[in-house]
Every structure is written in structure tokens, then in C-alpha cells.
Amino acid sequence: MHTWDDYLALGIVGMARGGKLSWFNGHFGAALLAGYYMLKENELSTHVQAGIERTCNAYIERYSEWFAPIESEQAIPELLARFIAGLKANTEKLRSSGHGLALGVLALKALNDRPDLVTPSVIEGLSQMLERTLQDRPNRYWEIDDYLGLTEEDAHDIPVYSSAADMVDQSFAELASVFPDQVIDGQTYFLAGEQEHGITHAHALLELERLGYGELTKAGMRNHRLQMQLNRAVPDLAKPNEVMSPKFTGILSEDYWSNTYKDPHAIKVPYASLALLKRLPQHERETAEYNVCKLLTLMG
């Protein structure tokens, strides 16, 4: 049985292998990395650590071929440039709810801590994952036939970000109303899912800045603002299902962490949310955390 300090290497390798198959499969390695950094960067109760390890170990068992020991391979630091180019491409336009950054920046952070894993097979898998996140269906959002041609100029209802703090504020403000995902005419609209990605995308952009890629953060913030606009495309059919109150009011609640989750966002969203909450004034944190718990209430 693995413990959280194993998750750094396992997460990188698992994301590279899973992400090479499809970008969504990169989520499971990313969940391990989120669990690792959530425990490393916060003082957490034993029930939270147990919950993270239980869920992450379930992913490792379920997708054992992705998390198998990696063959010995020489690290080549120069290969990281290809991966950075993939991140840059994901800051140039909004695609797949910012997944290229939400997943990729976790990998970049981990590779900074484990440069020995900047190997040909790892970079190949991660780079393919980033390339795939740039391909998305144009009708992702309700009653928007083709969002692929939209730009920040189409974010009419979202104030222009003058700073990263504005982005954080807007990410939490959009959680005032949370709606479960909805299937309409065979098409799934990721309503709560898109709001989750607003949080993880914002966190990734802040991490990029911290890691020394401030220009990528500035470019990506424009896409995040458009994302906030698009996330407001909610069908009337979904509105009666609004989550009016969460089952718990704290991200670290034992009621939440006593479960084992299939959805890898169950770790990624709490990790990103805790980091963003630290950016808010103290008097704003309680309401923001309460609204995050509406999202967590829907986790499966």
C-alpha cells in the first residue's frame, strides 16, 4: 500500500502514461500530485491524509498499468522545453476548460521537484496530453454553437482582470450558484464541472507565475475571464436543481474525506481551493469555502 510521499513520482509517471492515451486519463496522475502537494503545503488532520491516501490508492489499483514502476531512463533536461511549449500553446486560447494548464502545471511543478523524471518517455506522454487538450468540441457550452472562435472580448459580463487577485475573486464569485451537470438530448453539459475547472485553472495560472512563467500567466488570465463568461451558460432545465446548501461547510470536513471517490477532481478541487482561499481577505473566506463545498457535495 502506497503512502502520500510515494505520490510525487507515481503521479508524474501515471499522468504521462494515462495522458498519452487520452488527456482525461491524465487526471488520475494529477490527483496523486494534488494529494501530495495538498499534504505537503498544508497542516492537515489525520482523517484528511487517510482520505487522500484511500482515494489515491484506489486509483493506483484501478489503473495499475499506468502506475507500474518505470524503466530506468536517462533524464535529459533540454526536453522540458517541449513541455513548456505545450503549456504556452494552452495559454494562447481557451480550450477544454483550461485542462491543459490544470493538468500540465501540476506536472511542471512535480518535474521541478523530480528533475530525474524529465525523461523521453515522460515528456512524450505529457506533451501528447497537452496537444490533445487543444482539441475540443465546439458546442461544449449550452446554446453556444461554436465557442472555439470566441475571445476575451466576448466576456461582456465579467470585469476585466487588473491583477491575479481579480481572477481569484471572480473564480469564487461564480460559485454563488452551483448546478449539477445535466444531460440534454444526449449531450452532457458540465455545469458544476466547468465551475470546478474555473478553480483549478486559476490555481494553475498562479502556480505558473510562482514558478517563473509570469508572461504565460498574463496570457492565460485572458482565457480564464472568457471561461467565467461561458460558465454562465446554464439551461433553464438545470436551474431547479441548484445546490442551495452543501452537506458540510468545510473543505477539510470529515464528512467529505471519509469517502472514497472515483472522480479525480475530488482531490484536485480541494487542493486548488485551499490555495486560492489563502489569497482572499480573511473576512471573505468563510463564504467562499461554503460555496466550494457546494461543488464538493456533488463529488462521486
PDB file of C-alpha atoms in Angstrom:
ATOM      1  CA  MET A   1       0.000   0.000   0.000  1.00  0.00           C
ATOM      2  CA  HIS A   2       1.393   3.374  -1.001  1.00  0.00           C
ATOM      3  CA  THR A   3       1.564   6.444   1.224  1.00  0.00           C
ATOM      4  CA  TRP A   4       1.413  10.067   0.151  1.00  0.00           C
ATOM      5  CA  ASP A   5       5.172  10.545  -0.158  1.00  0.00           C
ATOM      6  CA  ASP A   6       5.135   7.978  -2.993  1.00  0.00           C
ATOM      7  CA  TYR A   7       2.700  10.076  -4.999  1.00  0.00           C
ATOM      8  CA  LEU A   8       5.187  12.557  -6.473  1.00  0.00           C
ATOM      9  CA  ALA A   9       6.923  10.061  -8.760  1.00  0.00           C
ATOM     10  CA  LEU A  10       3.813   7.928  -9.235  1.00  0.00           C
ATOM     11  CA  GLY A  11       1.766  10.968 -10.212  1.00  0.00           C
ATOM     12  CA  ILE A  12       4.225  12.102 -12.873  1.00  0.00           C
ATOM     13  CA  VAL A  13       4.519   8.646 -14.402  1.00  0.00           C
ATOM     14  CA  GLY A  14       0.792   7.958 -14.151  1.00  0.00           C
ATOM     15  CA  MET A  15      -0.084  11.250 -15.823  1.00  0.00           C
ATOM     16  CA  ALA A  16       2.383  10.627 -18.642  1.00  0.00           C
ATOM     17  CA  ARG A  17       1.109   7.119 -19.319  1.00  0.00           C
ATOM     18  CA  GLY A  18      -2.574   7.868 -18.908  1.00  0.00           C
ATOM     19  CA  GLY A  19      -2.337  11.192 -20.723  1.00  0.00           C
ATOM     20  CA  LYS A  20      -0.711   9.537 -23.703  1.00  0.00           C
ATOM     21  CA  LEU A  21      -3.919   7.554 -24.180  1.00  0.00           C
ATOM     22  CA  SER A  22      -6.313  10.485 -23.671  1.00  0.00           C
ATOM     23  CA  TRP A  23      -5.999  13.790 -21.906  1.00  0.00           C
ATOM     24  CA  PHE A  24      -8.786  12.880 -19.493  1.00  0.00           C
ATOM     25  CA  ASN A  25      -6.780   9.891 -18.279  1.00  0.00           C
ATOM     26  CA  GLY A  26      -4.116  12.328 -17.137  1.00  0.00           C
ATOM     27  CA  HIS A  27      -6.475  13.312 -14.313  1.00  0.00           C
ATOM     28  CA  PHE A  28      -5.578  10.293 -12.207  1.00  0.00           C
ATOM     29  CA  GLY A  29      -1.867  11.007 -12.050  1.00  0.00           C
ATOM     30  CA  ALA A  30      -2.771  14.645 -11.454  1.00  0.00           C
ATOM     31  CA  ALA A  31      -4.928  13.601  -8.498  1.00  0.00           C
ATOM     32  CA  LEU A  32      -1.910  11.920  -6.913  1.00  0.00           C
ATOM     33  CA  LEU A  33       0.158  15.064  -7.408  1.00  0.00           C
ATOM     34  CA  ALA A  34      -2.619  17.205  -5.944  1.00  0.00           C
ATOM     35  CA  GLY A  35      -2.800  14.879  -2.948  1.00  0.00           C
ATOM     36  CA  TYR A  36       0.958  15.019  -2.477  1.00  0.00           C
ATOM     37  CA  TYR A  37       1.147  18.804  -2.587  1.00  0.00           C
ATOM     38  CA  MET A  38      -2.016  19.290  -0.565  1.00  0.00           C
ATOM     39  CA  LEU A  39      -0.426  17.335   2.277  1.00  0.00           C
ATOM     40  CA  LYS A  40       2.982  18.940   1.833  1.00  0.00           C
ATOM     41  CA  GLU A  41       1.714  22.521   1.756  1.00  0.00           C
ATOM     42  CA  ASN A  42      -0.937  22.378   4.481  1.00  0.00           C
ATOM     43  CA  GLU A  43      -1.158  21.152   8.061  1.00  0.00           C
ATOM     44  CA  LEU A  44      -3.943  18.604   7.734  1.00  0.00           C
ATOM     45  CA  SER A  45      -5.714  16.288  10.144  1.00  0.00           C
ATOM     46  CA  THR A  46      -5.127  12.557  10.019  1.00  0.00           C
ATOM     47  CA  HIS A  47      -8.601  11.963   8.582  1.00  0.00           C
ATOM     48  CA  VAL A  48      -7.746  14.139   5.569  1.00  0.00           C
ATOM     49  CA  GLN A  49      -4.477  12.302   4.972  1.00  0.00           C
ATOM     50  CA  ALA A  50      -6.297   8.982   5.305  1.00  0.00           C
ATOM     51  CA  GLY A  51      -8.955  10.127   2.839  1.00  0.00           C
ATOM     52  CA  ILE A  52      -6.393  11.296   0.289  1.00  0.00           C
ATOM     53  CA  GLU A  53      -4.417   8.067   0.560  1.00  0.00           C
ATOM     54  CA  ARG A  54      -7.512   5.875   0.364  1.00  0.00           C
ATOM     55  CA  THR A  55      -8.769   7.530  -2.814  1.00  0.00           C
ATOM     56  CA  CYS A  56      -5.333   7.778  -4.454  1.00  0.00           C
ATOM     57  CA  ASN A  57      -4.554   4.154  -3.697  1.00  0.00           C
ATOM     58  CA  ALA A  58      -7.865   3.200  -5.290  1.00  0.00           C
ATOM     59  CA  TYR A  59      -6.726   4.969  -8.483  1.00  0.00           C
ATOM     60  CA  ILE A  60      -3.375   3.189  -8.368  1.00  0.00           C
ATOM     61  CA  GLU A  61      -5.100  -0.172  -8.005  1.00  0.00           C
ATOM     62  CA  ARG A  62      -7.683   0.547 -10.690  1.00  0.00           C
ATOM     63  CA  TYR A  63      -5.142   1.831 -13.238  1.00  0.00           C
ATOM     64  CA  SER A  64      -2.189  -0.264 -12.161  1.00  0.00           C
ATOM     65  CA  GLU A  65      -0.572  -0.322 -15.607  1.00  0.00           C
ATOM     66  CA  TRP A  66      -0.190   3.471 -15.550  1.00  0.00           C
ATOM     67  CA  PHE A  67       1.399   3.471 -12.111  1.00  0.00           C
ATOM     68  CA  ALA A  68       3.732   0.495 -12.578  1.00  0.00           C
ATOM     69  CA  PRO A  69       7.440   1.122 -11.895  1.00  0.00           C
ATOM     70  CA  ILE A  70       9.075   2.993 -14.736  1.00  0.00           C
ATOM     71  CA  GLU A  71      12.023   1.549 -16.609  1.00  0.00           C
ATOM     72  CA  SER A  72      15.371   3.183 -15.925  1.00  0.00           C
ATOM     73  CA  GLU A  73      15.831   6.067 -18.355  1.00  0.00           C
ATOM     74  CA  GLN A  74      18.331   8.913 -18.517  1.00  0.00           C
ATOM     75  CA  ALA A  75      16.942  12.358 -17.736  1.00  0.00           C
ATOM     76  CA  ILE A  76      17.509  14.972 -20.459  1.00  0.00           C
ATOM     77  CA  PRO A  77      16.823  18.461 -19.045  1.00  0.00           C
ATOM     78  CA  GLU A  78      16.548  20.011 -22.519  1.00  0.00           C
ATOM     79  CA  LEU A  79      13.384  18.004 -23.168  1.00  0.00           C
ATOM     80  CA  LEU A  80      11.458  20.220 -20.758  1.00  0.00           C
ATOM     81  CA  ALA A  81      11.343  22.921 -23.453  1.00  0.00           C
ATOM     82  CA  ARG A  82       8.879  20.847 -25.487  1.00  0.00           C
ATOM     83  CA  PHE A  83       6.589  20.539 -22.481  1.00  0.00           C
ATOM     84  CA  ILE A  84       6.782  24.275 -21.752  1.00  0.00           C
ATOM     85  CA  ALA A  85       5.842  24.944 -25.379  1.00  0.00           C
ATOM     86  CA  GLY A  86       2.737  22.816 -24.838  1.00  0.00           C
ATOM     87  CA  LEU A  87       1.803  24.874 -21.798  1.00  0.00           C
ATOM     88  CA  LYS A  88       2.338  28.084 -23.764  1.00  0.00           C
ATOM     89  CA  ALA A  89       0.002  26.854 -26.501  1.00  0.00           C
ATOM     90  CA  ASN A  90      -2.655  26.320 -23.844  1.00  0.00           C
ATOM     91  CA  THR A  91      -2.383  29.954 -22.734  1.00  0.00           C
ATOM     92  CA  GLU A  92      -2.985  31.266 -26.261  1.00  0.00           C
ATOM     93  CA  LYS A  93      -6.641  30.200 -26.455  1.00  0.00           C
ATOM     94  CA  LEU A  94      -9.263  28.688 -24.190  1.00  0.00           C
ATOM     95  CA  ARG A  95      -9.714  25.003 -24.856  1.00  0.00           C
ATOM     96  CA  SER A  96     -11.102  22.131 -22.783  1.00  0.00           C
ATOM     97  CA  SER A  97     -11.867  24.349 -19.765  1.00  0.00           C
ATOM     98  CA  GLY A  98      -8.207  25.085 -19.163  1.00  0.00           C
ATOM     99  CA  HIS A  99      -7.373  21.426 -18.609  1.00  0.00           C
ATOM    100  CA  GLY A 100      -4.040  21.763 -20.388  1.00  0.00           C
ATOM    101  CA  LEU A 101      -2.919  24.077 -17.606  1.00  0.00           C
ATOM    102  CA  ALA A 102      -4.818  22.481 -14.721  1.00  0.00           C
ATOM    103  CA  LEU A 103      -3.098  19.178 -15.509  1.00  0.00           C
ATOM    104  CA  GLY A 104       0.126  20.411 -17.057  1.00  0.00           C
ATOM    105  CA  VAL A 105       1.170  22.855 -14.359  1.00  0.00           C
ATOM    106  CA  LEU A 106       0.860  20.149 -11.713  1.00  0.00           C
ATOM    107  CA  ALA A 107       3.246  18.085 -13.831  1.00  0.00           C
ATOM    108  CA  LEU A 108       5.623  21.027 -14.271  1.00  0.00           C
ATOM    109  CA  LYS A 109       5.678  21.631 -10.535  1.00  0.00           C
ATOM    110  CA  ALA A 110       6.399  17.962  -9.902  1.00  0.00           C
ATOM    111  CA  LEU A 111       9.147  17.811 -12.533  1.00  0.00           C
ATOM    112  CA  ASN A 112      10.817  20.784 -10.850  1.00  0.00           C
ATOM    113  CA  ASP A 113      10.972  18.654  -7.717  1.00  0.00           C
ATOM    114  CA  ARG A 114      11.950  15.482  -9.589  1.00  0.00           C
ATOM    115  CA  PRO A 115      14.206  16.558 -12.492  1.00  0.00           C
ATOM    116  CA  ASP A 116      15.388  12.967 -12.773  1.00  0.00           C
ATOM    117  CA  LEU A 117      11.997  12.223 -14.362  1.00  0.00           C
ATOM    118  CA  VAL A 118      12.465  14.654 -17.255  1.00  0.00           C
ATOM    119  CA  THR A 119      12.954  11.613 -19.475  1.00  0.00           C
ATOM    120  CA  PRO A 120      11.980  10.929 -23.101  1.00  0.00           C
ATOM    121  CA  SER A 121       9.032   8.678 -22.238  1.00  0.00           C
ATOM    122  CA  VAL A 122       7.631  11.006 -19.573  1.00  0.00           C
ATOM    123  CA  ILE A 123       7.918  14.151 -21.699  1.00  0.00           C
ATOM    124  CA  GLU A 124       6.463  12.353 -24.713  1.00  0.00           C
ATOM    125  CA  GLY A 125       3.393  11.276 -22.740  1.00  0.00           C
ATOM    126  CA  LEU A 126       2.866  14.643 -21.078  1.00  0.00           C
ATOM    127  CA  SER A 127       3.343  16.556 -24.326  1.00  0.00           C
ATOM    128  CA  GLN A 128       0.841  14.383 -26.164  1.00  0.00           C
ATOM    129  CA  MET A 129      -1.627  15.029 -23.353  1.00  0.00           C
ATOM    130  CA  LEU A 130      -1.206  18.797 -23.744  1.00  0.00           C
ATOM    131  CA  GLU A 131      -1.628  18.588 -27.503  1.00  0.00           C
ATOM    132  CA  ARG A 132      -4.907  16.718 -27.049  1.00  0.00           C
ATOM    133  CA  THR A 133      -6.326  19.295 -24.640  1.00  0.00           C
ATOM    134  CA  LEU A 134      -6.236  21.800 -27.506  1.00  0.00           C
ATOM    135  CA  GLN A 135      -8.848  19.752 -29.362  1.00  0.00           C
ATOM    136  CA  ASP A 136     -12.392  20.254 -28.080  1.00  0.00           C
ATOM    137  CA  ARG A 137     -15.967  20.045 -29.286  1.00  0.00           C
ATOM    138  CA  PRO A 138     -17.244  23.482 -30.322  1.00  0.00           C
ATOM    139  CA  ASN A 139     -20.666  23.076 -28.642  1.00  0.00           C
ATOM    140  CA  ARG A 140     -19.301  22.419 -25.166  1.00  0.00           C
ATOM    141  CA  TYR A 141     -21.468  25.162 -23.646  1.00  0.00           C
ATOM    142  CA  TRP A 142     -25.268  25.430 -23.597  1.00  0.00           C
ATOM    143  CA  GLU A 143     -26.728  27.304 -26.592  1.00  0.00           C
ATOM    144  CA  ILE A 144     -23.271  28.277 -27.876  1.00  0.00           C
ATOM    145  CA  ASP A 145     -22.772  26.567 -31.223  1.00  0.00           C
ATOM    146  CA  ASP A 146     -19.049  27.227 -31.516  1.00  0.00           C
ATOM    147  CA  TYR A 147     -17.078  28.667 -28.628  1.00  0.00           C
ATOM    148  CA  LEU A 148     -13.744  27.983 -30.327  1.00  0.00           C
ATOM    149  CA  GLY A 149     -13.739  31.335 -32.103  1.00  0.00           C
ATOM    150  CA  LEU A 150     -14.590  33.397 -29.024  1.00  0.00           C
ATOM    151  CA  THR A 151     -12.039  35.626 -27.313  1.00  0.00           C
ATOM    152  CA  GLU A 152     -11.778  37.688 -24.148  1.00  0.00           C
ATOM    153  CA  GLU A 153     -13.663  40.446 -25.966  1.00  0.00           C
ATOM    154  CA  ASP A 154     -16.756  38.231 -25.769  1.00  0.00           C
ATOM    155  CA  ALA A 155     -16.643  38.150 -21.949  1.00  0.00           C
ATOM    156  CA  HIS A 156     -19.116  41.025 -21.748  1.00  0.00           C
ATOM    157  CA  ASP A 157     -20.382  40.326 -18.225  1.00  0.00           C
ATOM    158  CA  ILE A 158     -17.053  39.675 -16.492  1.00  0.00           C
ATOM    159  CA  PRO A 159     -14.965  42.637 -15.282  1.00  0.00           C
ATOM    160  CA  VAL A 160     -11.510  42.909 -16.832  1.00  0.00           C
ATOM    161  CA  TYR A 161      -8.844  41.416 -14.571  1.00  0.00           C
ATOM    162  CA  SER A 162      -6.315  44.007 -13.467  1.00  0.00           C
ATOM    163  CA  SER A 163      -4.461  41.504 -11.292  1.00  0.00           C
ATOM    164  CA  ALA A 164      -4.324  37.864 -10.302  1.00  0.00           C
ATOM    165  CA  ALA A 165      -6.349  38.825  -7.230  1.00  0.00           C
ATOM    166  CA  ASP A 166      -9.224  39.812  -9.524  1.00  0.00           C
ATOM    167  CA  MET A 167      -9.084  36.370 -11.125  1.00  0.00           C
ATOM    168  CA  VAL A 168      -9.248  34.663  -7.737  1.00  0.00           C
ATOM    169  CA  ASP A 169     -12.163  36.846  -6.646  1.00  0.00           C
ATOM    170  CA  GLN A 170     -14.086  36.087  -9.838  1.00  0.00           C
ATOM    171  CA  SER A 171     -13.449  32.351  -9.557  1.00  0.00           C
ATOM    172  CA  PHE A 172     -15.104  32.270  -6.150  1.00  0.00           C
ATOM    173  CA  ALA A 173     -17.856  34.736  -7.078  1.00  0.00           C
ATOM    174  CA  GLU A 174     -19.024  32.367  -9.815  1.00  0.00           C
ATOM    175  CA  LEU A 175     -19.758  29.695  -7.182  1.00  0.00           C
ATOM    176  CA  ALA A 176     -22.664  31.641  -5.689  1.00  0.00           C
ATOM    177  CA  SER A 177     -24.953  29.407  -7.779  1.00  0.00           C
ATOM    178  CA  VAL A 178     -23.932  25.785  -8.376  1.00  0.00           C
ATOM    179  CA  PHE A 179     -25.847  23.426 -10.651  1.00  0.00           C
ATOM    180  CA  PRO A 180     -25.266  19.682 -11.177  1.00  0.00           C
ATOM    181  CA  ASP A 181     -24.101  18.534 -14.590  1.00  0.00           C
ATOM    182  CA  GLN A 182     -27.007  17.991 -16.956  1.00  0.00           C
ATOM    183  CA  VAL A 183     -27.670  15.658 -19.909  1.00  0.00           C
ATOM    184  CA  ILE A 184     -29.984  17.218 -22.517  1.00  0.00           C
ATOM    185  CA  ASP A 185     -30.778  15.452 -25.797  1.00  0.00           C
ATOM    186  CA  GLY A 186     -27.868  13.115 -25.256  1.00  0.00           C
ATOM    187  CA  GLN A 187     -25.393  15.954 -24.709  1.00  0.00           C
ATOM    188  CA  THR A 188     -23.684  16.370 -21.334  1.00  0.00           C
ATOM    189  CA  TYR A 189     -23.229  19.909 -20.074  1.00  0.00           C
ATOM    190  CA  PHE A 190     -20.632  20.042 -17.315  1.00  0.00           C
ATOM    191  CA  LEU A 191     -22.181  22.784 -15.214  1.00  0.00           C
ATOM    192  CA  ALA A 192     -20.614  22.115 -11.807  1.00  0.00           C
ATOM    193  CA  GLY A 193     -17.707  20.569 -13.676  1.00  0.00           C
ATOM    194  CA  GLU A 194     -16.992  23.805 -15.505  1.00  0.00           C
ATOM    195  CA  GLN A 195     -17.059  25.691 -12.204  1.00  0.00           C
ATOM    196  CA  GLU A 196     -14.555  23.227 -10.764  1.00  0.00           C
ATOM    197  CA  HIS A 197     -12.308  23.952 -13.707  1.00  0.00           C
ATOM    198  CA  GLY A 198     -12.566  27.672 -13.059  1.00  0.00           C
ATOM    199  CA  ILE A 199     -10.918  26.996  -9.700  1.00  0.00           C
ATOM    200  CA  THR A 200      -8.251  24.574 -10.943  1.00  0.00           C
ATOM    201  CA  HIS A 201      -7.442  26.759 -13.975  1.00  0.00           C
ATOM    202  CA  ALA A 202      -6.968  29.842 -11.780  1.00  0.00           C
ATOM    203  CA  HIS A 203      -4.741  27.908  -9.398  1.00  0.00           C
ATOM    204  CA  ALA A 204      -2.618  26.635 -12.285  1.00  0.00           C
ATOM    205  CA  LEU A 205      -2.100  30.182 -13.553  1.00  0.00           C
ATOM    206  CA  LEU A 206      -0.972  31.344 -10.112  1.00  0.00           C
ATOM    207  CA  GLU A 207       1.430  28.422  -9.888  1.00  0.00           C
ATOM    208  CA  LEU A 208       2.849  29.277 -13.318  1.00  0.00           C
ATOM    209  CA  GLU A 209       3.619  32.757 -12.038  1.00  0.00           C
ATOM    210  CA  ARG A 210       5.258  31.383  -8.900  1.00  0.00           C
ATOM    211  CA  LEU A 211       7.392  29.037 -11.000  1.00  0.00           C
ATOM    212  CA  GLY A 212       8.719  31.952 -13.031  1.00  0.00           C
ATOM    213  CA  TYR A 213       6.405  31.959 -16.054  1.00  0.00           C
ATOM    214  CA  GLY A 214       4.622  35.239 -15.402  1.00  0.00           C
ATOM    215  CA  GLU A 215       4.104  36.035 -19.091  1.00  0.00           C
ATOM    216  CA  LEU A 216       2.201  32.772 -19.528  1.00  0.00           C
ATOM    217  CA  THR A 217       0.064  33.672 -16.526  1.00  0.00           C
ATOM    218  CA  LYS A 218      -0.840  37.057 -18.021  1.00  0.00           C
ATOM    219  CA  ALA A 219      -1.838  35.426 -21.305  1.00  0.00           C
ATOM    220  CA  GLY A 220      -3.802  32.682 -19.579  1.00  0.00           C
ATOM    221  CA  MET A 221      -5.773  35.088 -17.401  1.00  0.00           C
ATOM    222  CA  ARG A 222      -7.487  36.441 -20.510  1.00  0.00           C
ATOM    223  CA  ASN A 223      -8.748  32.946 -21.292  1.00  0.00           C
ATOM    224  CA  HIS A 224      -9.846  32.437 -17.702  1.00  0.00           C
ATOM    225  CA  ARG A 225     -12.028  35.536 -17.927  1.00  0.00           C
ATOM    226  CA  LEU A 226     -13.706  34.145 -21.066  1.00  0.00           C
ATOM    227  CA  GLN A 227     -14.145  30.850 -19.237  1.00  0.00           C
ATOM    228  CA  MET A 228     -16.033  32.626 -16.450  1.00  0.00           C
ATOM    229  CA  GLN A 229     -18.394  34.099 -19.047  1.00  0.00           C
ATOM    230  CA  LEU A 230     -19.003  30.751 -20.748  1.00  0.00           C
ATOM    231  CA  ASN A 231     -19.630  29.002 -17.438  1.00  0.00           C
ATOM    232  CA  ARG A 232     -22.747  31.147 -17.022  1.00  0.00           C
ATOM    233  CA  ALA A 233     -24.418  29.323 -19.922  1.00  0.00           C
ATOM    234  CA  VAL A 234     -26.849  27.310 -17.783  1.00  0.00           C
ATOM    235  CA  PRO A 235     -30.012  25.748 -19.272  1.00  0.00           C
ATOM    236  CA  ASP A 236     -33.279  26.645 -17.550  1.00  0.00           C
ATOM    237  CA  LEU A 237     -33.898  22.919 -17.168  1.00  0.00           C
ATOM    238  CA  ALA A 238     -30.988  22.714 -14.719  1.00  0.00           C
ATOM    239  CA  LYS A 239     -31.917  25.656 -12.515  1.00  0.00           C
ATOM    240  CA  PRO A 240     -34.458  23.856 -10.284  1.00  0.00           C
ATOM    241  CA  ASN A 241     -31.608  21.510  -9.288  1.00  0.00           C
ATOM    242  CA  GLU A 242     -29.408  24.267  -7.882  1.00  0.00           C
ATOM    243  CA  VAL A 243     -27.392  23.200  -4.830  1.00  0.00           C
ATOM    244  CA  MET A 244     -28.821  25.548  -2.222  1.00  0.00           C
ATOM    245  CA  SER A 245     -26.741  24.328   0.704  1.00  0.00           C
ATOM    246  CA  PRO A 246     -23.836  21.875   0.991  1.00  0.00           C
ATOM    247  CA  LYS A 247     -23.789  18.735   3.122  1.00  0.00           C
ATOM    248  CA  PHE A 248     -20.828  20.171   5.057  1.00  0.00           C
ATOM    249  CA  THR A 249     -19.301  23.630   5.317  1.00  0.00           C
ATOM    250  CA  GLY A 250     -15.565  22.974   5.452  1.00  0.00           C
ATOM    251  CA  ILE A 251     -13.251  21.643   2.749  1.00  0.00           C
ATOM    252  CA  LEU A 252     -11.461  19.559   5.381  1.00  0.00           C
ATOM    253  CA  SER A 253     -14.666  18.116   6.821  1.00  0.00           C
ATOM    254  CA  GLU A 254     -14.511  14.500   7.940  1.00  0.00           C
ATOM    255  CA  ASP A 255     -17.885  14.009   6.233  1.00  0.00           C
ATOM    256  CA  TYR A 256     -16.142  14.653   2.925  1.00  0.00           C
ATOM    257  CA  TRP A 257     -12.876  12.811   3.483  1.00  0.00           C
ATOM    258  CA  SER A 258     -14.468   9.641   4.876  1.00  0.00           C
ATOM    259  CA  ASN A 259     -15.469   8.659   1.334  1.00  0.00           C
ATOM    260  CA  THR A 260     -13.519   7.012  -1.473  1.00  0.00           C
ATOM    261  CA  TYR A 261     -14.007   8.875  -4.733  1.00  0.00           C
ATOM    262  CA  LYS A 262     -13.952   7.736  -8.341  1.00  0.00           C
ATOM    263  CA  ASP A 263     -13.831  11.304  -9.649  1.00  0.00           C
ATOM    264  CA  PRO A 264     -10.207  12.568  -9.603  1.00  0.00           C
ATOM    265  CA  HIS A 265     -11.454  16.133  -9.176  1.00  0.00           C
ATOM    266  CA  ALA A 266     -12.322  15.081  -5.616  1.00  0.00           C
ATOM    267  CA  ILE A 267      -8.719  15.792  -4.658  1.00  0.00           C
ATOM    268  CA  LYS A 268      -7.755  18.373  -7.269  1.00  0.00           C
ATOM    269  CA  VAL A 269     -10.571  20.796  -6.401  1.00  0.00           C
ATOM    270  CA  PRO A 270      -9.919  20.840  -2.619  1.00  0.00           C
ATOM    271  CA  TYR A 271      -6.197  21.313  -3.223  1.00  0.00           C
ATOM    272  CA  ALA A 272      -6.685  24.225  -5.613  1.00  0.00           C
ATOM    273  CA  SER A 273      -9.406  25.759  -3.437  1.00  0.00           C
ATOM    274  CA  LEU A 274      -7.271  25.748  -0.299  1.00  0.00           C
ATOM    275  CA  ALA A 275      -4.500  27.521  -2.187  1.00  0.00           C
ATOM    276  CA  LEU A 276      -6.851  30.149  -3.615  1.00  0.00           C
ATOM    277  CA  LEU A 277      -8.588  30.760  -0.283  1.00  0.00           C
ATOM    278  CA  LYS A 278      -5.264  31.903   1.152  1.00  0.00           C
ATOM    279  CA  ARG A 279      -5.332  34.715  -1.420  1.00  0.00           C
ATOM    280  CA  LEU A 280      -8.607  36.120  -0.087  1.00  0.00           C
ATOM    281  CA  PRO A 281      -9.015  38.579   2.782  1.00  0.00           C
ATOM    282  CA  GLN A 282      -9.879  36.698   5.956  1.00  0.00           C
ATOM    283  CA  HIS A 283     -13.439  38.045   6.101  1.00  0.00           C
ATOM    284  CA  GLU A 284     -14.252  36.643   2.637  1.00  0.00           C
ATOM    285  CA  ARG A 285     -13.006  33.114   3.180  1.00  0.00           C
ATOM    286  CA  GLU A 286     -15.967  31.618   5.022  1.00  0.00           C
ATOM    287  CA  THR A 287     -18.456  32.371   2.240  1.00  0.00           C
ATOM    288  CA  ALA A 288     -16.040  31.263  -0.471  1.00  0.00           C
ATOM    289  CA  GLU A 289     -15.338  27.972   1.297  1.00  0.00           C
ATOM    290  CA  TYR A 290     -19.054  27.396   1.845  1.00  0.00           C
ATOM    291  CA  ASN A 291     -19.639  27.721  -1.890  1.00  0.00           C
ATOM    292  CA  VAL A 292     -16.747  25.395  -2.728  1.00  0.00           C
ATOM    293  CA  CYS A 293     -18.451  22.838  -0.502  1.00  0.00           C
ATOM    294  CA  LYS A 294     -21.483  23.001  -2.805  1.00  0.00           C
ATOM    295  CA  LEU A 295     -19.220  21.629  -5.537  1.00  0.00           C
ATOM    296  CA  LEU A 296     -17.715  19.022  -3.230  1.00  0.00           C
ATOM    297  CA  THR A 297     -21.204  17.888  -2.201  1.00  0.00           C
ATOM    298  CA  LEU A 298     -21.700  16.702  -5.802  1.00  0.00           C
ATOM    299  CA  MET A 299     -18.477  14.654  -5.949  1.00  0.00           C
ATOM    300  CA  GLY A 300     -18.842  10.961  -6.679  1.00  0.00           C
TER     301      GLY A 300
END
